[in-house]
PDB file of C-alpha atoms in Angstrom:
ATOM      1  CA  UNK A  25      79.240  28.234  81.554  1.00 53.00           C
ATOM      2  CA  UNK A  26      76.814  30.854  82.731  1.00 77.00           C
ATOM      3  CA  UNK A  27      77.228  30.004  86.386  1.00 92.00           C
ATOM      4  CA  UNK A  28      79.177  27.887  88.838  1.00 96.00           C
ATOM      5  CA  UNK A  29      78.295  24.240  88.365  1.00 96.00           C
ATOM      6  CA  UNK A  30      78.694  21.642  91.093  1.00 97.00           C
ATOM      7  CA  UNK A  31      78.250  17.895  91.045  1.00 97.00           C
ATOM      8  CA  UNK A  32      76.860  15.763  92.424  1.00 97.00           C
ATOM      9  CA  UNK A  33      74.020  17.805  93.861  1.00 96.00           C
ATOM     10  CA  UNK A  34      73.416  15.095  96.443  1.00 97.00           C
ATOM     11  CA  UNK A  35      75.706  12.375  97.695  1.00 98.00           C
ATOM     12  CA  UNK A  36      74.940   9.740 100.310  1.00 98.00           C
ATOM     13  CA  UNK A  37      77.854   7.631 101.436  1.00 98.00           C
ATOM     14  CA  UNK A  38      78.812   5.264 104.190  1.00 97.00           C
ATOM     15  CA  UNK A  39      81.193   6.191 106.952  1.00 97.00           C
ATOM     16  CA  UNK A  40      84.760   5.430 105.959  1.00 97.00           C
ATOM     17  CA  UNK A  41      84.264   5.797 102.221  1.00 98.00           C
ATOM     18  CA  UNK A  42      86.000   8.446 100.104  1.00 98.00           C
ATOM     19  CA  UNK A  43      84.019  11.058  98.167  1.00 98.00           C
ATOM     20  CA  UNK A  44      84.857  13.508  95.406  1.00 98.00           C
ATOM     21  CA  UNK A  45      82.955  16.700  94.798  1.00 98.00           C
ATOM     22  CA  UNK A  46      83.394  18.645  91.579  1.00 98.00           C
ATOM     23  CA  UNK A  47      83.210  22.344  90.839  1.00 98.00           C
ATOM     24  CA  UNK A  48      83.192  23.943  87.414  1.00 96.00           C
ATOM     25  CA  UNK A  49      83.670  27.705  87.880  1.00 95.00           C
ATOM     26  CA  UNK A  50      82.575  30.510  85.623  1.00 93.00           C
ATOM     27  CA  UNK A  51      84.762  30.646  82.555  1.00 91.00           C
ATOM     28  CA  UNK A  52      87.553  33.173  82.990  1.00 88.00           C
ATOM     29  CA  UNK A  53      87.312  33.357  86.759  1.00 90.00           C
ATOM     30  CA  UNK A  54      90.771  32.924  88.201  1.00 89.00           C
ATOM     31  CA  UNK A  55      89.765  32.617  91.852  1.00 90.00           C
ATOM     32  CA  UNK A  56      87.955  29.554  93.207  1.00 94.00           C
ATOM     33  CA  UNK A  57      86.758  28.914  96.753  1.00 94.00           C
ATOM     34  CA  UNK A  58      85.333  25.980  98.664  1.00 97.00           C
ATOM     35  CA  UNK A  59      83.097  26.568 101.675  1.00 96.00           C
ATOM     36  CA  UNK A  60      81.207  24.169 103.914  1.00 96.00           C
ATOM     37  CA  UNK A  61      77.766  24.863 105.323  1.00 93.00           C
ATOM     38  CA  UNK A  62      76.404  22.691 108.097  1.00 88.00           C
ATOM     39  CA  UNK A  63      72.659  22.595 108.734  1.00 80.00           C
ATOM     40  CA  UNK A  64      71.401  25.978 109.888  1.00 74.00           C
ATOM     41  CA  UNK A  65      74.884  27.409 110.053  1.00 78.00           C
ATOM     42  CA  UNK A  66      76.957  29.964 108.242  1.00 83.00           C
ATOM     43  CA  UNK A  67      79.621  29.238 105.674  1.00 90.00           C
ATOM     44  CA  UNK A  68      82.959  27.862 106.794  1.00 92.00           C
ATOM     45  CA  UNK A  69      85.942  28.586 104.554  1.00 92.00           C
ATOM     46  CA  UNK A  70      87.876  25.535 103.409  1.00 96.00           C
ATOM     47  CA  UNK A  71      90.308  26.375 100.615  1.00 95.00           C
ATOM     48  CA  UNK A  72      91.073  29.071  98.033  1.00 92.00           C
ATOM     49  CA  UNK A  73      92.784  28.874  94.633  1.00 93.00           C
ATOM     50  CA  UNK A  74      94.023  31.932  92.757  1.00 89.00           C
ATOM     51  CA  UNK A  75      95.609  31.484  89.353  1.00 85.00           C
ATOM     52  CA  UNK A  76      98.890  29.628  89.551  1.00 83.00           C
ATOM     53  CA  UNK A  77      99.586  30.605  93.143  1.00 87.00           C
ATOM     54  CA  UNK A  78      99.834  28.044  95.912  1.00 89.00           C
ATOM     55  CA  UNK A  79      96.347  27.436  97.332  1.00 91.00           C
ATOM     56  CA  UNK A  80      95.324  28.744 100.729  1.00 91.00           C
ATOM     57  CA  UNK A  81      94.468  25.546 102.598  1.00 93.00           C
ATOM     58  CA  UNK A  82      94.116  27.175 105.990  1.00 92.00           C
ATOM     59  CA  UNK A  83      90.448  26.250 106.360  1.00 93.00           C
ATOM     60  CA  UNK A  84      90.700  22.525 105.735  1.00 96.00           C
ATOM     61  CA  UNK A  85      89.528  20.833 108.954  1.00 95.00           C
ATOM     62  CA  UNK A  86      91.768  17.769 108.760  1.00 95.00           C
ATOM     63  CA  UNK A  87      94.207  15.948 106.520  1.00 96.00           C
ATOM     64  CA  UNK A  88      91.306  13.849 105.250  1.00 98.00           C
ATOM     65  CA  UNK A  89      90.316  16.862 103.174  1.00 98.00           C
ATOM     66  CA  UNK A  90      92.166  17.855 100.024  1.00 97.00           C
ATOM     67  CA  UNK A  91      91.416  19.787  96.858  1.00 97.00           C
ATOM     68  CA  UNK A  92      92.905  20.209  93.446  1.00 95.00           C
ATOM     69  CA  UNK A  93      92.342  22.608  90.634  1.00 95.00           C
ATOM     70  CA  UNK A  94      93.407  21.358  87.231  1.00 85.00           C
ATOM     71  CA  UNK A  95      94.323  23.691  84.414  1.00 82.00           C
ATOM     72  CA  UNK A  96      93.130  26.686  86.376  1.00 78.00           C
ATOM     73  CA  UNK A  97      89.521  25.673  85.888  1.00 91.00           C
ATOM     74  CA  UNK A  98      87.718  22.648  87.331  1.00 95.00           C
ATOM     75  CA  UNK A  99      88.302  21.828  90.987  1.00 97.00           C
ATOM     76  CA  UNK A 100      87.770  18.609  92.917  1.00 98.00           C
ATOM     77  CA  UNK A 101      87.325  18.457  96.682  1.00 98.00           C
ATOM     78  CA  UNK A 102      88.171  15.027  98.078  1.00 98.00           C
ATOM     79  CA  UNK A 103      87.185  13.781 101.512  1.00 98.00           C
ATOM     80  CA  UNK A 104      88.849  10.547 102.554  1.00 98.00           C
ATOM     81  CA  UNK A 105      87.496   8.135 105.160  1.00 98.00           C
ATOM     82  CA  UNK A 106      84.333  10.184 105.594  1.00 98.00           C
ATOM     83  CA  UNK A 107      82.890  10.705 109.061  1.00 97.00           C
ATOM     84  CA  UNK A 108      79.342  11.590 110.058  1.00 96.00           C
ATOM     85  CA  UNK A 109      80.451  15.082 111.044  1.00 95.00           C
ATOM     86  CA  UNK A 110      81.456  15.666 107.420  1.00 97.00           C
ATOM     87  CA  UNK A 111      77.761  15.770 106.501  1.00 97.00           C
ATOM     88  CA  UNK A 112      77.086  19.242 105.150  1.00 96.00           C
ATOM     89  CA  UNK A 113      76.530  21.226 101.991  1.00 96.00           C
ATOM     90  CA  UNK A 114      79.801  21.940 100.214  1.00 98.00           C
ATOM     91  CA  UNK A 115      79.662  25.188  98.278  1.00 97.00           C
ATOM     92  CA  UNK A 116      82.010  26.287  95.553  1.00 97.00           C
ATOM     93  CA  UNK A 117      82.384  29.899  94.461  1.00 95.00           C
ATOM     94  CA  UNK A 118      84.444  31.700  91.866  1.00 93.00           C
ATOM     95  CA  UNK A 119      85.370  35.296  91.189  1.00 89.00           C
ATOM     96  CA  UNK A 120      87.182  37.190  88.510  1.00 83.00           C
ATOM     97  CA  UNK A 121      90.240  38.163  90.491  1.00 72.00           C
ATOM     98  CA  UNK A 122      89.780  37.282  94.110  1.00 59.00           C
ATOM     99  CA  UNK A 123      88.771  39.535  96.951  1.00 56.00           C
ATOM    100  CA  UNK A 124      91.742  41.837  96.674  1.00 53.00           C
ATOM    101  CA  UNK A 125      90.068  43.181  93.592  1.00 50.00           C
ATOM    102  CA  UNK A 126      86.771  43.362  95.449  1.00 55.00           C
ATOM    103  CA  UNK A 127      85.183  41.087  92.919  1.00 60.00           C
ATOM    104  CA  UNK A 128      82.001  39.391  93.974  1.00 81.00           C
ATOM    105  CA  UNK A 129      81.964  35.680  94.709  1.00 88.00           C
ATOM    106  CA  UNK A 130      79.432  33.765  92.646  1.00 92.00           C
ATOM    107  CA  UNK A 131      78.324  30.555  94.329  1.00 95.00           C
ATOM    108  CA  UNK A 132      77.162  27.270  92.927  1.00 96.00           C
ATOM    109  CA  UNK A 133      74.103  25.471  94.274  1.00 96.00           C
ATOM    110  CA  UNK A 134      76.262  23.193  96.396  1.00 96.00           C
ATOM    111  CA  UNK A 135      76.772  19.486  96.891  1.00 97.00           C
ATOM    112  CA  UNK A 136      74.847  18.040  99.810  1.00 97.00           C
ATOM    113  CA  UNK A 137      76.858  15.269 101.454  1.00 98.00           C
ATOM    114  CA  UNK A 138      75.260  12.820 103.873  1.00 97.00           C
ATOM    115  CA  UNK A 139      77.478  10.339 105.661  1.00 97.00           C
ATOM    116  CA  UNK A 140      75.568   7.443 107.194  1.00 96.00           C
TER     117      UNK A 140
ATOM    118  CA  UNK B 183      88.658  35.014 117.943  1.00 33.00           C
ATOM    119  CA  UNK B 184      87.293  37.375 115.354  1.00 35.00           C
ATOM    120  CA  UNK B 185      83.741  36.733 114.232  1.00 45.00           C
ATOM    121  CA  UNK B 186      80.814  38.094 112.335  1.00 57.00           C
ATOM    122  CA  UNK B 187      77.532  37.622 114.133  1.00 53.00           C
ATOM    123  CA  UNK B 188      73.870  38.460 113.825  1.00 43.00           C
ATOM    124  CA  UNK B 189      71.575  39.877 116.480  1.00 44.00           C
ATOM    125  CA  UNK B 190      68.507  37.819 115.557  1.00 47.00           C
ATOM    126  CA  UNK B 191      68.351  34.366 113.998  1.00 82.00           C
ATOM    127  CA  UNK B 192      64.780  34.851 112.661  1.00 90.00           C
ATOM    128  CA  UNK B 193      62.733  37.777 111.443  1.00 93.00           C
ATOM    129  CA  UNK B 194      59.100  37.817 110.345  1.00 95.00           C
ATOM    130  CA  UNK B 195      57.602  40.789 108.523  1.00 96.00           C
ATOM    131  CA  UNK B 196      54.326  41.537 106.818  1.00 97.00           C
ATOM    132  CA  UNK B 197      54.341  41.742 103.065  1.00 97.00           C
ATOM    133  CA  UNK B 198      54.824  45.343 102.019  1.00 97.00           C
ATOM    134  CA  UNK B 199      56.593  46.369 105.211  1.00 97.00           C
ATOM    135  CA  UNK B 200      60.260  47.247 105.372  1.00 97.00           C
ATOM    136  CA  UNK B 201      62.732  44.713 106.762  1.00 96.00           C
ATOM    137  CA  UNK B 202      65.890  45.435 108.686  1.00 96.00           C
ATOM    138  CA  UNK B 203      68.469  42.709 109.204  1.00 95.00           C
ATOM    139  CA  UNK B 204      71.356  43.454 111.523  1.00 93.00           C
ATOM    140  CA  UNK B 205      74.901  42.200 111.741  1.00 93.00           C
ATOM    141  CA  UNK B 206      77.674  42.878 114.232  1.00 91.00           C
ATOM    142  CA  UNK B 207      81.331  42.422 113.446  1.00 86.00           C
ATOM    143  CA  UNK B 208      84.229  42.430 115.827  1.00 79.00           C
ATOM    144  CA  UNK B 209      87.285  43.184 113.693  1.00 84.00           C
ATOM    145  CA  UNK B 210      87.837  46.888 113.163  1.00 86.00           C
ATOM    146  CA  UNK B 211      90.325  46.046 110.405  1.00 87.00           C
ATOM    147  CA  UNK B 212      87.554  44.698 108.177  1.00 88.00           C
ATOM    148  CA  UNK B 213      87.328  46.861 105.093  1.00 88.00           C
ATOM    149  CA  UNK B 214      84.758  45.194 102.895  1.00 90.00           C
ATOM    150  CA  UNK B 215      81.329  43.800 103.678  1.00 93.00           C
ATOM    151  CA  UNK B 216      78.823  41.865 101.617  1.00 93.00           C
ATOM    152  CA  UNK B 217      75.242  40.741 102.080  1.00 95.00           C
ATOM    153  CA  UNK B 218      74.165  37.455 100.544  1.00 95.00           C
ATOM    154  CA  UNK B 219      70.706  35.934 100.185  1.00 96.00           C
ATOM    155  CA  UNK B 220      70.291  32.175 100.261  1.00 94.00           C
ATOM    156  CA  UNK B 221      67.039  30.549  99.234  1.00 93.00           C
ATOM    157  CA  UNK B 222      66.309  26.981 100.190  1.00 89.00           C
ATOM    158  CA  UNK B 223      68.354  24.503  98.191  1.00 87.00           C
ATOM    159  CA  UNK B 224      70.395  27.172  96.457  1.00 91.00           C
ATOM    160  CA  UNK B 225      73.776  28.752  96.891  1.00 92.00           C
ATOM    161  CA  UNK B 226      74.160  32.240  98.351  1.00 93.00           C
ATOM    162  CA  UNK B 227      73.398  35.049  95.949  1.00 94.00           C
ATOM    163  CA  UNK B 228      75.087  38.448  96.099  1.00 93.00           C
ATOM    164  CA  UNK B 229      72.798  41.299  97.138  1.00 94.00           C
ATOM    165  CA  UNK B 230      74.931  44.326  97.865  1.00 94.00           C
ATOM    166  CA  UNK B 231      78.358  45.246  99.169  1.00 93.00           C
ATOM    167  CA  UNK B 232      79.963  48.199 100.897  1.00 94.00           C
ATOM    168  CA  UNK B 233      83.495  49.323 101.590  1.00 91.00           C
ATOM    169  CA  UNK B 234      84.577  50.662 104.936  1.00 92.00           C
ATOM    170  CA  UNK B 235      85.082  54.154 103.536  1.00 93.00           C
ATOM    171  CA  UNK B 236      81.316  54.400 103.004  1.00 94.00           C
ATOM    172  CA  UNK B 237      78.416  54.658 105.448  1.00 96.00           C
ATOM    173  CA  UNK B 238      75.574  53.823 103.124  1.00 97.00           C
ATOM    174  CA  UNK B 239      74.984  52.221  99.794  1.00 96.00           C
ATOM    175  CA  UNK B 240      71.712  51.747  97.975  1.00 96.00           C
ATOM    176  CA  UNK B 241      70.581  49.209  95.465  1.00 93.00           C
ATOM    177  CA  UNK B 242      67.243  48.276  94.064  1.00 92.00           C
ATOM    178  CA  UNK B 243      64.914  48.063  97.118  1.00 96.00           C
ATOM    179  CA  UNK B 244      67.922  47.355  99.345  1.00 97.00           C
ATOM    180  CA  UNK B 245      70.147  49.631 101.393  1.00 97.00           C
ATOM    181  CA  UNK B 246      73.200  48.681 103.410  1.00 97.00           C
ATOM    182  CA  UNK B 247      74.263  50.856 106.327  1.00 97.00           C
ATOM    183  CA  UNK B 248      77.663  50.634 107.964  1.00 97.00           C
ATOM    184  CA  UNK B 249      78.403  52.065 111.387  1.00 95.00           C
ATOM    185  CA  UNK B 250      82.111  51.624 112.013  1.00 93.00           C
ATOM    186  CA  UNK B 251      81.931  53.234 115.438  1.00 93.00           C
ATOM    187  CA  UNK B 252      79.889  50.371 116.856  1.00 93.00           C
ATOM    188  CA  UNK B 253      80.944  47.807 114.236  1.00 93.00           C
ATOM    189  CA  UNK B 254      77.427  47.311 112.996  1.00 94.00           C
ATOM    190  CA  UNK B 255      76.065  46.508 109.565  1.00 95.00           C
ATOM    191  CA  UNK B 256      72.439  46.421 108.506  1.00 96.00           C
ATOM    192  CA  UNK B 257      70.480  45.465 105.435  1.00 97.00           C
ATOM    193  CA  UNK B 258      67.227  47.249 104.771  1.00 98.00           C
ATOM    194  CA  UNK B 259      64.725  45.813 102.329  1.00 98.00           C
ATOM    195  CA  UNK B 260      61.949  48.138 101.230  1.00 97.00           C
ATOM    196  CA  UNK B 261      58.420  46.885 100.567  1.00 97.00           C
ATOM    197  CA  UNK B 262      59.275  43.299 101.438  1.00 97.00           C
ATOM    198  CA  UNK B 263      57.862  40.713  99.062  1.00 96.00           C
ATOM    199  CA  UNK B 264      57.246  36.962  99.430  1.00 96.00           C
ATOM    200  CA  UNK B 265      60.233  36.323  97.180  1.00 96.00           C
ATOM    201  CA  UNK B 266      62.437  37.983  99.777  1.00 97.00           C
ATOM    202  CA  UNK B 267      61.914  35.069 102.167  1.00 97.00           C
ATOM    203  CA  UNK B 268      65.353  33.500 102.579  1.00 96.00           C
ATOM    204  CA  UNK B 269      68.357  33.346 104.863  1.00 94.00           C
ATOM    205  CA  UNK B 270      70.478  36.477 104.759  1.00 96.00           C
ATOM    206  CA  UNK B 271      74.188  36.388 105.539  1.00 93.00           C
ATOM    207  CA  UNK B 272      76.591  39.195 106.115  1.00 93.00           C
ATOM    208  CA  UNK B 273      80.228  38.560 105.352  1.00 91.00           C
ATOM    209  CA  UNK B 274      83.405  40.508 105.985  1.00 90.00           C
ATOM    210  CA  UNK B 275      86.830  40.683 104.468  1.00 86.00           C
ATOM    211  CA  UNK B 276      89.912  41.971 106.239  1.00 76.00           C
ATOM    212  CA  UNK B 277      92.216  42.186 103.261  1.00 70.00           C
ATOM    213  CA  UNK B 278      92.440  38.429 103.336  1.00 70.00           C
ATOM    214  CA  UNK B 279      91.695  36.125 100.483  1.00 72.00           C
ATOM    215  CA  UNK B 280      88.460  34.715 101.850  1.00 77.00           C
ATOM    216  CA  UNK B 281      85.250  36.031 103.341  1.00 84.00           C
ATOM    217  CA  UNK B 282      84.154  35.326 106.901  1.00 86.00           C
ATOM    218  CA  UNK B 283      80.422  34.684 107.104  1.00 88.00           C
ATOM    219  CA  UNK B 284      77.963  35.138 109.928  1.00 84.00           C
ATOM    220  CA  UNK B 285      75.452  32.470 110.905  1.00 82.00           C
ATOM    221  CA  UNK B 286      72.552  34.039 108.998  1.00 90.00           C
ATOM    222  CA  UNK B 287      69.068  35.419 109.644  1.00 93.00           C
ATOM    223  CA  UNK B 288      65.967  33.648 108.398  1.00 93.00           C
ATOM    224  CA  UNK B 289      63.568  36.211 106.950  1.00 96.00           C
ATOM    225  CA  UNK B 290      59.951  35.117 106.618  1.00 96.00           C
ATOM    226  CA  UNK B 291      57.472  37.322 104.771  1.00 96.00           C
ATOM    227  CA  UNK B 292      53.917  36.932 106.038  1.00 94.00           C
ATOM    228  CA  UNK B 293      50.946  37.418 103.687  1.00 89.00           C
TER     229      UNK B 293
END
């Protein structure tokens, strides 16, 4: 597509439930990133996928968080047993090659997660 | 730890004036910097970037200045318009695979 598409745009869930957030990157972009943005805060890196390489999971805050990228395109971020502190906007970004090529990250509009 | 930070969390300017948004970084190994603009309810949007081998880079109505001596980055917006109201983030890369973002500055353009 023309841009990075994320769904759902808003998700309200109860504490303890699992949620899945989807990201559809720009066609042809090999690098895909997930960031988390808490209210009034900057962006916190979560995970990075580049082509067929093993993902960089160094930013995932706990083992309740996981992400997959199927076929080098669509990615799903899964949060198990959600907690109230997981409430945030989850942003996905993609780029043509990844930062080593100094390619710009293009962000989606984000998925706003509220855990009650 | 290493961090990217901003001097001021909010900035208000009159329409038509120039805006200057500042950013301090602590890692001298950072070699690539980007400014993003985030409007309410939207994802961050690329504004301009600069490599560490440059001191200044200009775009349309925007200029980024890099002072490596004091590890300072600034974004200048000329003739600020209402549409410039947003949160502005600086971000740095240290040859790693992800960007480190600052906490952002809220720019408000007054009529």
